[in-house]
Amino acid sequence: PHNTTTIPLLGSDTKLDAEESRTDTMIIVSVNSEQKTASMISLPRDLYVYQPGRTMNRLNTAMTLGGVELLNQTILYNFGIPIHYYARIDFAGFQQGIDAIGGIDVNVSCRLQDWRLIAPDMDPEDEESWAQFELLPGVHHMDGDLALWYARSRLSSSDFDRGRRQQQLLRAMLNQGVDLGLISDLPALWATYQDTVDTDIDIGRMLQLAAIAPAVRENGVQHLYLARTLQSWTTPNGAYVQLPVWEGDGMMAETFSRLYRTPSLNRAGRPPIYVEIVNRT
């Protein structure tokens, strides 16, 4: 639709200025400026797709092989989604972004356990710097270091669950940004974080999108995933990948089409339902 803007939010596993960089986190956000709603869908890094002008390969290799242009072409060719802008960030930039807004509140629904640096400034190459860390269900206020661990952990879960947690963090950042009224501070934030965020979104378009952020939160954000629309496969050279399944019960086409449809959340007319937790144990 003419009133829809699509932006892939990319998480890099190396510094932004590195020669080779895999986009291990890829979340496409679709913003409807007329209805003032948003949807987001996580693209698994191991999706085995055709890269235009090249060959079949993992989706997360497109940036390394052909930059943003090849990634955009690959997304358009395989999923029919035209890309308008992009934004890419590395580990350090993600942590700084969370800390800049005073941390975020995240409702952790499942116990998560994984290795974590005992302190952020410790040497990651030293085994003694690591220890098992457990995050129990409940509402946690996360700084940049904890949020990065929460976004990356997959020892006790899957890549699909990691995608869910990453979308959850983005939603928490939206909530915090709206609560703090960061729209008026956007020009200053723009100047501060140009070195940690790689994007082709100009300041004018960014202000337009930020202006509707409160309405987007009010109307609802739709979260989409591809977990049930993929088939595991091992390539002839032994690589473990995920194949898109378009036909049958997988409904991948239906999932992607929902990226453009107004979420049903903002059309609910009934009064809200309140739930009281009597005994948390």
mmCIF file with all atom_site columns, C-alpha atoms in Angstrom, residues 34-248:
data_model
loop_
_atom_site.group_PDB
_atom_site.id
_atom_site.type_symbol
_atom_site.label_atom_id
_atom_site.label_alt_id
_atom_site.label_comp_id
_atom_site.label_asym_id
_atom_site.label_entity_id
_atom_site.label_seq_id
_atom_site.pdbx_PDB_ins_code
_atom_site.Cartn_x
_atom_site.Cartn_y
_atom_site.Cartn_z
_atom_site.occupancy
_atom_site.B_iso_or_equiv
_atom_site.pdbx_formal_charge
_atom_site.auth_seq_id
_atom_site.auth_comp_id
_atom_site.auth_asym_id
_atom_site.auth_atom_id
_atom_site.pdbx_PDB_model_num
ATOM 1   C CA . GLU A 1 34  ? -2.482 6.332   7.624  1.00 0.00 ? 34  GLU A CA 1
ATOM 2   C CA . GLN A 1 35  ? -3.818 3.775   10.109 1.00 0.00 ? 35  GLN A CA 1
ATOM 3   C CA . LYS A 1 36  ? -0.894 4.507   12.472 1.00 0.00 ? 36  LYS A CA 1
ATOM 4   C CA . THR A 1 37  ? -0.105 0.861   13.103 1.00 0.00 ? 37  THR A CA 1
ATOM 5   C CA . ALA A 1 38  ? 2.999  -1.298  12.749 1.00 0.00 ? 38  ALA A CA 1
ATOM 6   C CA . SER A 1 39  ? 3.836  -4.933  12.117 1.00 0.00 ? 39  SER A CA 1
ATOM 7   C CA . MET A 1 40  ? 7.148  -6.735  12.374 1.00 0.00 ? 40  MET A CA 1
ATOM 8   C CA . ILE A 1 41  ? 8.353  -10.100 11.125 1.00 0.00 ? 41  ILE A CA 1
ATOM 9   C CA . SER A 1 42  ? 11.570 -11.942 12.020 1.00 0.00 ? 42  SER A CA 1
ATOM 10  C CA . LEU A 1 43  ? 13.554 -13.529 9.177  1.00 0.00 ? 43  LEU A CA 1
ATOM 11  C CA . PRO A 1 44  ? 15.650 -16.495 10.374 1.00 0.00 ? 44  PRO A CA 1
ATOM 12  C CA . ARG A 1 45  ? 19.324 -16.116 9.501  1.00 0.00 ? 45  ARG A CA 1
ATOM 13  C CA . ASP A 1 46  ? 19.494 -19.670 8.067  1.00 0.00 ? 46  ASP A CA 1
ATOM 14  C CA . LEU A 1 47  ? 16.759 -19.115 5.474  1.00 0.00 ? 47  LEU A CA 1
ATOM 15  C CA . TYR A 1 48  ? 18.052 -20.719 2.269  1.00 0.00 ? 48  TYR A CA 1
ATOM 16  C CA . VAL A 1 49  ? 16.973 -18.431 -0.568 1.00 0.00 ? 49  VAL A CA 1
ATOM 17  C CA . TYR A 1 50  ? 17.981 -17.306 -4.042 1.00 0.00 ? 50  TYR A CA 1
ATOM 18  C CA . GLN A 1 51  ? 20.189 -14.226 -4.127 1.00 0.00 ? 51  GLN A CA 1
ATOM 19  C CA . PRO A 1 52  ? 19.495 -12.423 -7.444 1.00 0.00 ? 52  PRO A CA 1
ATOM 20  C CA . GLY A 1 53  ? 22.410 -12.591 -9.847 1.00 0.00 ? 53  GLY A CA 1
ATOM 21  C CA . ARG A 1 54  ? 24.203 -15.133 -7.679 1.00 0.00 ? 54  ARG A CA 1
ATOM 22  C CA . THR A 1 55  ? 23.001 -18.481 -6.333 1.00 0.00 ? 55  THR A CA 1
ATOM 23  C CA . MET A 1 56  ? 21.180 -20.130 -3.425 1.00 0.00 ? 56  MET A CA 1
ATOM 24  C CA . ASN A 1 57  ? 22.614 -19.148 -0.058 1.00 0.00 ? 57  ASN A CA 1
ATOM 25  C CA . ARG A 1 58  ? 21.759 -18.263 3.519  1.00 0.00 ? 58  ARG A CA 1
ATOM 26  C CA . LEU A 1 59  ? 19.903 -14.986 3.869  1.00 0.00 ? 59  LEU A CA 1
ATOM 27  C CA . ASN A 1 60  ? 22.407 -13.636 6.422  1.00 0.00 ? 60  ASN A CA 1
ATOM 28  C CA . THR A 1 61  ? 25.238 -13.737 3.839  1.00 0.00 ? 61  THR A CA 1
ATOM 29  C CA . ALA A 1 62  ? 23.627 -11.223 1.462  1.00 0.00 ? 62  ALA A CA 1
ATOM 30  C CA . MET A 1 63  ? 25.075 -8.140  3.180  1.00 0.00 ? 63  MET A CA 1
ATOM 31  C CA . THR A 1 64  ? 28.612 -9.543  3.025  1.00 0.00 ? 64  THR A CA 1
ATOM 32  C CA . LEU A 1 65  ? 28.332 -10.588 -0.619 1.00 0.00 ? 65  LEU A CA 1
ATOM 33  C CA . GLY A 1 66  ? 26.558 -7.547  -2.033 1.00 0.00 ? 66  GLY A CA 1
ATOM 34  C CA . GLY A 1 67  ? 25.767 -4.998  0.650  1.00 0.00 ? 67  GLY A CA 1
ATOM 35  C CA . VAL A 1 68  ? 22.362 -3.564  1.428  1.00 0.00 ? 68  VAL A CA 1
ATOM 36  C CA . GLU A 1 69  ? 21.398 -3.559  -2.251 1.00 0.00 ? 69  GLU A CA 1
ATOM 37  C CA . LEU A 1 70  ? 21.727 -7.345  -2.545 1.00 0.00 ? 70  LEU A CA 1
ATOM 38  C CA . LEU A 1 71  ? 19.862 -7.896  0.730  1.00 0.00 ? 71  LEU A CA 1
ATOM 39  C CA . ASN A 1 72  ? 16.997 -5.672  -0.452 1.00 0.00 ? 72  ASN A CA 1
ATOM 40  C CA . GLN A 1 73  ? 16.862 -7.457  -3.821 1.00 0.00 ? 73  GLN A CA 1
ATOM 41  C CA . THR A 1 74  ? 16.899 -10.842 -2.089 1.00 0.00 ? 74  THR A CA 1
ATOM 42  C CA . ILE A 1 75  ? 14.006 -9.879  0.193  1.00 0.00 ? 75  ILE A CA 1
ATOM 43  C CA . LEU A 1 76  ? 12.015 -8.494  -2.743 1.00 0.00 ? 76  LEU A CA 1
ATOM 44  C CA . TYR A 1 77  ? 12.681 -11.499 -4.985 1.00 0.00 ? 77  TYR A CA 1
ATOM 45  C CA . ASN A 1 78  ? 11.851 -14.174 -2.416 1.00 0.00 ? 78  ASN A CA 1
ATOM 46  C CA . PHE A 1 79  ? 9.115  -12.539 -0.342 1.00 0.00 ? 79  PHE A CA 1
ATOM 47  C CA . GLY A 1 80  ? 7.659  -9.778  -2.543 1.00 0.00 ? 80  GLY A CA 1
ATOM 48  C CA . ILE A 1 81  ? 8.501  -7.028  -0.049 1.00 0.00 ? 81  ILE A CA 1
ATOM 49  C CA . PRO A 1 82  ? 9.920  -3.762  -1.456 1.00 0.00 ? 82  PRO A CA 1
ATOM 50  C CA . ILE A 1 83  ? 12.311 -2.110  0.986  1.00 0.00 ? 83  ILE A CA 1
ATOM 51  C CA . HIS A 1 84  ? 12.262 1.681   1.465  1.00 0.00 ? 84  HIS A CA 1
ATOM 52  C CA . TYR A 1 85  ? 14.988 2.189   4.072  1.00 0.00 ? 85  TYR A CA 1
ATOM 53  C CA . TYR A 1 86  ? 17.223 0.132   6.332  1.00 0.00 ? 86  TYR A CA 1
ATOM 54  C CA . ALA A 1 87  ? 18.921 0.491   9.723  1.00 0.00 ? 87  ALA A CA 1
ATOM 55  C CA . ARG A 1 88  ? 21.865 -1.594  10.959 1.00 0.00 ? 88  ARG A CA 1
ATOM 56  C CA . ILE A 1 89  ? 23.482 -1.706  14.369 1.00 0.00 ? 89  ILE A CA 1
ATOM 57  C CA . ASP A 1 90  ? 26.241 -3.707  16.079 1.00 0.00 ? 90  ASP A CA 1
ATOM 58  C CA . PHE A 1 91  ? 26.510 -5.015  19.640 1.00 0.00 ? 91  PHE A CA 1
ATOM 59  C CA . ALA A 1 92  ? 28.023 -1.834  21.083 1.00 0.00 ? 92  ALA A CA 1
ATOM 60  C CA . GLY A 1 93  ? 25.494 0.415   19.379 1.00 0.00 ? 93  GLY A CA 1
ATOM 61  C CA . PHE A 1 94  ? 22.605 -1.700  20.625 1.00 0.00 ? 94  PHE A CA 1
ATOM 62  C CA . GLN A 1 95  ? 23.860 -1.514  24.205 1.00 0.00 ? 95  GLN A CA 1
ATOM 63  C CA . GLN A 1 96  ? 24.389 2.253   23.967 1.00 0.00 ? 96  GLN A CA 1
ATOM 64  C CA . GLY A 1 97  ? 20.905 2.731   22.541 1.00 0.00 ? 97  GLY A CA 1
ATOM 65  C CA . ILE A 1 98  ? 19.305 0.883   25.469 1.00 0.00 ? 98  ILE A CA 1
ATOM 66  C CA . ASP A 1 99  ? 21.403 2.727   28.061 1.00 0.00 ? 99  ASP A CA 1
ATOM 67  C CA . ALA A 1 100 ? 20.652 6.101   26.435 1.00 0.00 ? 100 ALA A CA 1
ATOM 68  C CA . ILE A 1 101 ? 16.951 5.757   27.270 1.00 0.00 ? 101 ILE A CA 1
ATOM 69  C CA . GLY A 1 102 ? 17.599 4.563   30.821 1.00 0.00 ? 102 GLY A CA 1
ATOM 70  C CA . GLY A 1 103 ? 17.042 0.867   30.162 1.00 0.00 ? 103 GLY A CA 1
ATOM 71  C CA . ILE A 1 104 ? 13.818 -0.933  29.328 1.00 0.00 ? 104 ILE A CA 1
ATOM 72  C CA . ASP A 1 105 ? 11.214 -3.012  31.164 1.00 0.00 ? 105 ASP A CA 1
ATOM 73  C CA . VAL A 1 106 ? 10.786 -6.508  29.707 1.00 0.00 ? 106 VAL A CA 1
ATOM 74  C CA . ASN A 1 107 ? 8.244  -9.114  30.756 1.00 0.00 ? 107 ASN A CA 1
ATOM 75  C CA . VAL A 1 108 ? 10.210 -12.382 30.687 1.00 0.00 ? 108 VAL A CA 1
ATOM 76  C CA . SER A 1 109 ? 7.693  -15.203 30.230 1.00 0.00 ? 109 SER A CA 1
ATOM 77  C CA . CYS A 1 110 ? 10.054 -18.205 30.232 1.00 0.00 ? 110 CYS A CA 1
ATOM 78  C CA . ARG A 1 111 ? 13.116 -19.081 32.300 1.00 0.00 ? 111 ARG A CA 1
ATOM 79  C CA . LEU A 1 112 ? 16.308 -18.432 30.344 1.00 0.00 ? 112 LEU A CA 1
ATOM 80  C CA . GLN A 1 113 ? 19.770 -19.732 31.225 1.00 0.00 ? 113 GLN A CA 1
ATOM 81  C CA . ASP A 1 114 ? 23.013 -19.261 29.307 1.00 0.00 ? 114 ASP A CA 1
ATOM 82  C CA . TRP A 1 115 ? 26.652 -18.252 29.663 1.00 0.00 ? 115 TRP A CA 1
ATOM 83  C CA . ARG A 1 116 ? 27.263 -14.550 30.320 1.00 0.00 ? 116 ARG A CA 1
ATOM 84  C CA . LEU A 1 117 ? 30.295 -12.386 31.012 1.00 0.00 ? 117 LEU A CA 1
ATOM 85  C CA . ILE A 1 118 ? 30.619 -11.869 34.757 1.00 0.00 ? 118 ILE A CA 1
ATOM 86  C CA . ALA A 1 119 ? 31.244 -8.161  34.074 1.00 0.00 ? 119 ALA A CA 1
ATOM 87  C CA . PRO A 1 120 ? 30.955 -6.317  30.731 1.00 0.00 ? 120 PRO A CA 1
ATOM 88  C CA . ASP A 1 121 ? 34.565 -5.107  30.852 1.00 0.00 ? 121 ASP A CA 1
ATOM 89  C CA . MET A 1 122 ? 36.070 -8.582  31.347 1.00 0.00 ? 122 MET A CA 1
ATOM 90  C CA . ASP A 1 123 ? 38.054 -10.352 28.620 1.00 0.00 ? 123 ASP A CA 1
ATOM 91  C CA . PRO A 1 124 ? 35.640 -12.506 26.560 1.00 0.00 ? 124 PRO A CA 1
ATOM 92  C CA . GLU A 1 125 ? 38.548 -14.673 25.410 1.00 0.00 ? 125 GLU A CA 1
ATOM 93  C CA . ASP A 1 126 ? 39.253 -15.785 28.996 1.00 0.00 ? 126 ASP A CA 1
ATOM 94  C CA . GLU A 1 127 ? 37.139 -18.762 30.108 1.00 0.00 ? 127 GLU A CA 1
ATOM 95  C CA . GLU A 1 128 ? 37.245 -17.509 33.683 1.00 0.00 ? 128 GLU A CA 1
ATOM 96  C CA . SER A 1 129 ? 35.315 -14.411 32.594 1.00 0.00 ? 129 SER A CA 1
ATOM 97  C CA . TRP A 1 130 ? 32.161 -16.441 31.965 1.00 0.00 ? 130 TRP A CA 1
ATOM 98  C CA . ALA A 1 131 ? 29.554 -17.893 34.301 1.00 0.00 ? 131 ALA A CA 1
ATOM 99  C CA . GLN A 1 132 ? 26.089 -19.411 33.989 1.00 0.00 ? 132 GLN A CA 1
ATOM 100 C CA . PHE A 1 133 ? 23.380 -16.767 34.313 1.00 0.00 ? 133 PHE A CA 1
ATOM 101 C CA . GLU A 1 134 ? 19.682 -17.397 34.939 1.00 0.00 ? 134 GLU A CA 1
ATOM 102 C CA . LEU A 1 135 ? 16.782 -15.068 34.201 1.00 0.00 ? 135 LEU A CA 1
ATOM 103 C CA . LEU A 1 136 ? 13.514 -16.088 35.839 1.00 0.00 ? 136 LEU A CA 1
ATOM 104 C CA . PRO A 1 137 ? 9.990  -15.191 34.655 1.00 0.00 ? 137 PRO A CA 1
ATOM 105 C CA . GLY A 1 138 ? 8.842  -11.747 35.691 1.00 0.00 ? 138 GLY A CA 1
ATOM 106 C CA . VAL A 1 139 ? 9.248  -8.093  34.760 1.00 0.00 ? 139 VAL A CA 1
ATOM 107 C CA . HIS A 1 140 ? 12.931 -7.146  34.569 1.00 0.00 ? 140 HIS A CA 1
ATOM 108 C CA . HIS A 1 141 ? 14.461 -3.716  34.061 1.00 0.00 ? 141 HIS A CA 1
ATOM 109 C CA . MET A 1 142 ? 17.300 -4.323  31.589 1.00 0.00 ? 142 MET A CA 1
ATOM 110 C CA . ASP A 1 143 ? 20.329 -2.193  30.852 1.00 0.00 ? 143 ASP A CA 1
ATOM 111 C CA . GLY A 1 144 ? 22.149 -2.496  27.537 1.00 0.00 ? 144 GLY A CA 1
ATOM 112 C CA . ASP A 1 145 ? 24.354 -5.378  28.656 1.00 0.00 ? 145 ASP A CA 1
ATOM 113 C CA . LEU A 1 146 ? 21.483 -7.542  29.918 1.00 0.00 ? 146 LEU A CA 1
ATOM 114 C CA . ALA A 1 147 ? 19.289 -6.681  26.926 1.00 0.00 ? 147 ALA A CA 1
ATOM 115 C CA . LEU A 1 148 ? 22.058 -7.786  24.532 1.00 0.00 ? 148 LEU A CA 1
ATOM 116 C CA . TRP A 1 149 ? 22.417 -11.084 26.420 1.00 0.00 ? 149 TRP A CA 1
ATOM 117 C CA . TYR A 1 150 ? 18.632 -11.549 26.280 1.00 0.00 ? 150 TYR A CA 1
ATOM 118 C CA . ALA A 1 151 ? 18.609 -10.840 22.548 1.00 0.00 ? 151 ALA A CA 1
ATOM 119 C CA . ARG A 1 152 ? 21.486 -13.192 21.692 1.00 0.00 ? 152 ARG A CA 1
ATOM 120 C CA . SER A 1 153 ? 20.997 -16.163 24.045 1.00 0.00 ? 153 SER A CA 1
ATOM 121 C CA . ARG A 1 154 ? 20.108 -19.438 22.359 1.00 0.00 ? 154 ARG A CA 1
ATOM 122 C CA . LEU A 1 155 ? 21.783 -22.143 24.481 1.00 0.00 ? 155 LEU A CA 1
ATOM 123 C CA . SER A 1 156 ? 18.504 -23.193 26.114 1.00 0.00 ? 156 SER A CA 1
ATOM 124 C CA . SER A 1 157 ? 16.155 -22.088 23.328 1.00 0.00 ? 157 SER A CA 1
ATOM 125 C CA . SER A 1 158 ? 15.985 -21.813 19.536 1.00 0.00 ? 158 SER A CA 1
ATOM 126 C CA . ASP A 1 159 ? 16.580 -19.189 16.846 1.00 0.00 ? 159 ASP A CA 1
ATOM 127 C CA . PHE A 1 160 ? 12.807 -18.813 16.581 1.00 0.00 ? 160 PHE A CA 1
ATOM 128 C CA . ASP A 1 161 ? 12.497 -18.031 20.278 1.00 0.00 ? 161 ASP A CA 1
ATOM 129 C CA . ARG A 1 162 ? 15.407 -15.624 19.948 1.00 0.00 ? 162 ARG A CA 1
ATOM 130 C CA . GLY A 1 163 ? 13.474 -13.800 17.225 1.00 0.00 ? 163 GLY A CA 1
ATOM 131 C CA . ARG A 1 164 ? 10.503 -13.524 19.581 1.00 0.00 ? 164 ARG A CA 1
ATOM 132 C CA . ARG A 1 165 ? 12.686 -12.047 22.316 1.00 0.00 ? 165 ARG A CA 1
ATOM 133 C CA . GLN A 1 166 ? 14.269 -9.565  19.917 1.00 0.00 ? 166 GLN A CA 1
ATOM 134 C CA . GLN A 1 167 ? 10.846 -8.303  18.837 1.00 0.00 ? 167 GLN A CA 1
ATOM 135 C CA . GLN A 1 168 ? 9.905  -8.052  22.505 1.00 0.00 ? 168 GLN A CA 1
ATOM 136 C CA . LEU A 1 169 ? 12.929 -5.823  23.125 1.00 0.00 ? 169 LEU A CA 1
ATOM 137 C CA . LEU A 1 170 ? 12.003 -3.556  20.206 1.00 0.00 ? 170 LEU A CA 1
ATOM 138 C CA . ARG A 1 171 ? 8.490  -3.224  21.606 1.00 0.00 ? 171 ARG A CA 1
ATOM 139 C CA . ALA A 1 172 ? 9.943  -2.313  25.009 1.00 0.00 ? 172 ALA A CA 1
ATOM 140 C CA . MET A 1 173 ? 12.166 0.324   23.385 1.00 0.00 ? 173 MET A CA 1
ATOM 141 C CA . LEU A 1 174 ? 9.104  1.805   21.653 1.00 0.00 ? 174 LEU A CA 1
ATOM 142 C CA . ASN A 1 175 ? 7.251  1.958   24.978 1.00 0.00 ? 175 ASN A CA 1
ATOM 143 C CA . GLN A 1 176 ? 10.162 3.616   26.764 1.00 0.00 ? 176 GLN A CA 1
ATOM 144 C CA . GLY A 1 177 ? 10.747 6.100   23.948 1.00 0.00 ? 177 GLY A CA 1
ATOM 145 C CA . VAL A 1 178 ? 7.091  7.162   23.981 1.00 0.00 ? 178 VAL A CA 1
ATOM 146 C CA . ASP A 1 179 ? 6.969  7.369   27.781 1.00 0.00 ? 179 ASP A CA 1
ATOM 147 C CA . LEU A 1 180 ? 10.053 9.599   27.843 1.00 0.00 ? 180 LEU A CA 1
ATOM 148 C CA . GLY A 1 181 ? 8.775  11.801  25.026 1.00 0.00 ? 181 GLY A CA 1
ATOM 149 C CA . LEU A 1 182 ? 11.920 11.296  22.956 1.00 0.00 ? 182 LEU A CA 1
ATOM 150 C CA . ILE A 1 183 ? 10.375 12.743  19.792 1.00 0.00 ? 183 ILE A CA 1
ATOM 151 C CA . SER A 1 184 ? 11.521 16.236  20.740 1.00 0.00 ? 184 SER A CA 1
ATOM 152 C CA . ASP A 1 185 ? 15.039 14.897  21.477 1.00 0.00 ? 185 ASP A CA 1
ATOM 153 C CA . LEU A 1 186 ? 15.366 13.080  18.161 1.00 0.00 ? 186 LEU A CA 1
ATOM 154 C CA . PRO A 1 187 ? 17.628 15.655  16.435 1.00 0.00 ? 187 PRO A CA 1
ATOM 155 C CA . ALA A 1 188 ? 20.096 15.453  19.340 1.00 0.00 ? 188 ALA A CA 1
ATOM 156 C CA . LEU A 1 189 ? 19.933 11.649  19.415 1.00 0.00 ? 189 LEU A CA 1
ATOM 157 C CA . TRP A 1 190 ? 20.460 11.615  15.652 1.00 0.00 ? 190 TRP A CA 1
ATOM 158 C CA . ALA A 1 191 ? 23.678 13.595  15.997 1.00 0.00 ? 191 ALA A CA 1
ATOM 159 C CA . THR A 1 192 ? 24.893 11.393  18.841 1.00 0.00 ? 192 THR A CA 1
ATOM 160 C CA . TYR A 1 193 ? 24.274 7.983   17.294 1.00 0.00 ? 193 TYR A CA 1
ATOM 161 C CA . GLN A 1 194 ? 25.210 8.473   13.635 1.00 0.00 ? 194 GLN A CA 1
ATOM 162 C CA . ASP A 1 195 ? 28.486 6.678   14.382 1.00 0.00 ? 195 ASP A CA 1
ATOM 163 C CA . THR A 1 196 ? 26.789 3.633   15.929 1.00 0.00 ? 196 THR A CA 1
ATOM 164 C CA . VAL A 1 197 ? 23.824 3.218   13.565 1.00 0.00 ? 197 VAL A CA 1
ATOM 165 C CA . ASP A 1 198 ? 24.195 2.655   9.824  1.00 0.00 ? 198 ASP A CA 1
ATOM 166 C CA . THR A 1 199 ? 21.027 3.834   8.051  1.00 0.00 ? 199 THR A CA 1
ATOM 167 C CA . ASP A 1 200 ? 19.791 5.620   4.942  1.00 0.00 ? 200 ASP A CA 1
ATOM 168 C CA . ILE A 1 201 ? 16.785 7.147   6.743  1.00 0.00 ? 201 ILE A CA 1
ATOM 169 C CA . ASP A 1 202 ? 17.121 10.921  6.609  1.00 0.00 ? 202 ASP A CA 1
ATOM 170 C CA . ILE A 1 203 ? 16.273 13.075  9.619  1.00 0.00 ? 203 ILE A CA 1
ATOM 171 C CA . GLY A 1 204 ? 13.070 14.378  8.011  1.00 0.00 ? 204 GLY A CA 1
ATOM 172 C CA . ARG A 1 205 ? 11.614 10.925  7.414  1.00 0.00 ? 205 ARG A CA 1
ATOM 173 C CA . MET A 1 206 ? 12.742 9.807   10.860 1.00 0.00 ? 206 MET A CA 1
ATOM 174 C CA . LEU A 1 207 ? 10.848 12.688  12.470 1.00 0.00 ? 207 LEU A CA 1
ATOM 175 C CA . GLN A 1 208 ? 7.718  11.753  10.488 1.00 0.00 ? 208 GLN A CA 1
ATOM 176 C CA . LEU A 1 209 ? 7.886  8.172   11.728 1.00 0.00 ? 209 LEU A CA 1
ATOM 177 C CA . ALA A 1 210 ? 8.649  9.233   15.299 1.00 0.00 ? 210 ALA A CA 1
ATOM 178 C CA . ALA A 1 211 ? 5.678  11.609  15.329 1.00 0.00 ? 211 ALA A CA 1
ATOM 179 C CA . ILE A 1 212 ? 3.216  8.714   14.954 1.00 0.00 ? 212 ILE A CA 1
ATOM 180 C CA . ALA A 1 213 ? 4.982  6.482   17.514 1.00 0.00 ? 213 ALA A CA 1
ATOM 181 C CA . PRO A 1 214 ? 2.525  7.263   20.358 1.00 0.00 ? 214 PRO A CA 1
ATOM 182 C CA . ALA A 1 215 ? -0.435 6.394   18.102 1.00 0.00 ? 215 ALA A CA 1
ATOM 183 C CA . VAL A 1 216 ? 1.292  3.218   16.917 1.00 0.00 ? 216 VAL A CA 1
ATOM 184 C CA . ARG A 1 217 ? 1.729  2.061   20.501 1.00 0.00 ? 217 ARG A CA 1
ATOM 185 C CA . GLU A 1 218 ? -1.886 2.913   21.276 1.00 0.00 ? 218 GLU A CA 1
ATOM 186 C CA . ASN A 1 219 ? -3.271 1.134   18.202 1.00 0.00 ? 219 ASN A CA 1
ATOM 187 C CA . GLY A 1 220 ? -1.106 -1.948  18.523 1.00 0.00 ? 220 GLY A CA 1
ATOM 188 C CA . VAL A 1 221 ? 1.976  -3.609  17.057 1.00 0.00 ? 221 VAL A CA 1
ATOM 189 C CA . GLN A 1 222 ? 1.546  -6.940  15.300 1.00 0.00 ? 222 GLN A CA 1
ATOM 190 C CA . HIS A 1 223 ? 4.258  -9.575  15.830 1.00 0.00 ? 223 HIS A CA 1
ATOM 191 C CA . LEU A 1 224 ? 4.760  -12.163 13.069 1.00 0.00 ? 224 LEU A CA 1
ATOM 192 C CA . TYR A 1 225 ? 7.012  -15.231 12.884 1.00 0.00 ? 225 TYR A CA 1
ATOM 193 C CA . LEU A 1 226 ? 7.870  -17.947 10.363 1.00 0.00 ? 226 LEU A CA 1
ATOM 194 C CA . ALA A 1 227 ? 8.444  -20.901 12.707 1.00 0.00 ? 227 ALA A CA 1
ATOM 195 C CA . ARG A 1 228 ? 5.685  -23.049 11.202 1.00 0.00 ? 228 ARG A CA 1
ATOM 196 C CA . THR A 1 229 ? 6.403  -22.202 7.577  1.00 0.00 ? 229 THR A CA 1
ATOM 197 C CA . LEU A 1 230 ? 9.911  -23.632 7.297  1.00 0.00 ? 230 LEU A CA 1
ATOM 198 C CA . GLN A 1 231 ? 11.445 -27.021 6.612  1.00 0.00 ? 231 GLN A CA 1
ATOM 199 C CA . SER A 1 232 ? 14.873 -28.043 7.903  1.00 0.00 ? 232 SER A CA 1
ATOM 200 C CA . TRP A 1 233 ? 17.318 -29.265 5.271  1.00 0.00 ? 233 TRP A CA 1
ATOM 201 C CA . THR A 1 234 ? 21.003 -30.086 4.960  1.00 0.00 ? 234 THR A CA 1
ATOM 202 C CA . THR A 1 235 ? 22.764 -28.889 1.806  1.00 0.00 ? 235 THR A CA 1
ATOM 203 C CA . PRO A 1 236 ? 25.074 -31.246 -0.164 1.00 0.00 ? 236 PRO A CA 1
ATOM 204 C CA . ASN A 1 237 ? 28.083 -29.592 1.496  1.00 0.00 ? 237 ASN A CA 1
ATOM 205 C CA . GLY A 1 238 ? 26.663 -30.261 4.965  1.00 0.00 ? 238 GLY A CA 1
ATOM 206 C CA . ALA A 1 239 ? 25.230 -26.840 5.861  1.00 0.00 ? 239 ALA A CA 1
ATOM 207 C CA . TYR A 1 240 ? 22.110 -26.797 8.047  1.00 0.00 ? 240 TYR A CA 1
ATOM 208 C CA . VAL A 1 241 ? 19.505 -24.428 6.566  1.00 0.00 ? 241 VAL A CA 1
ATOM 209 C CA . GLN A 1 242 ? 15.790 -23.627 6.595  1.00 0.00 ? 242 GLN A CA 1
ATOM 210 C CA . LEU A 1 243 ? 13.714 -23.903 3.409  1.00 0.00 ? 243 LEU A CA 1
ATOM 211 C CA . PRO A 1 244 ? 10.638 -21.697 2.938  1.00 0.00 ? 244 PRO A CA 1
ATOM 212 C CA . VAL A 1 245 ? 7.439  -23.708 2.479  1.00 0.00 ? 245 VAL A CA 1
ATOM 213 C CA . TRP A 1 246 ? 4.901  -21.681 0.514  1.00 0.00 ? 246 TRP A CA 1
ATOM 214 C CA . GLU A 1 247 ? 2.162  -24.247 -0.104 1.00 0.00 ? 247 GLU A CA 1
ATOM 215 C CA . GLY A 1 248 ? 0.049  -26.391 2.207  1.00 0.00 ? 248 GLY A CA 1
#
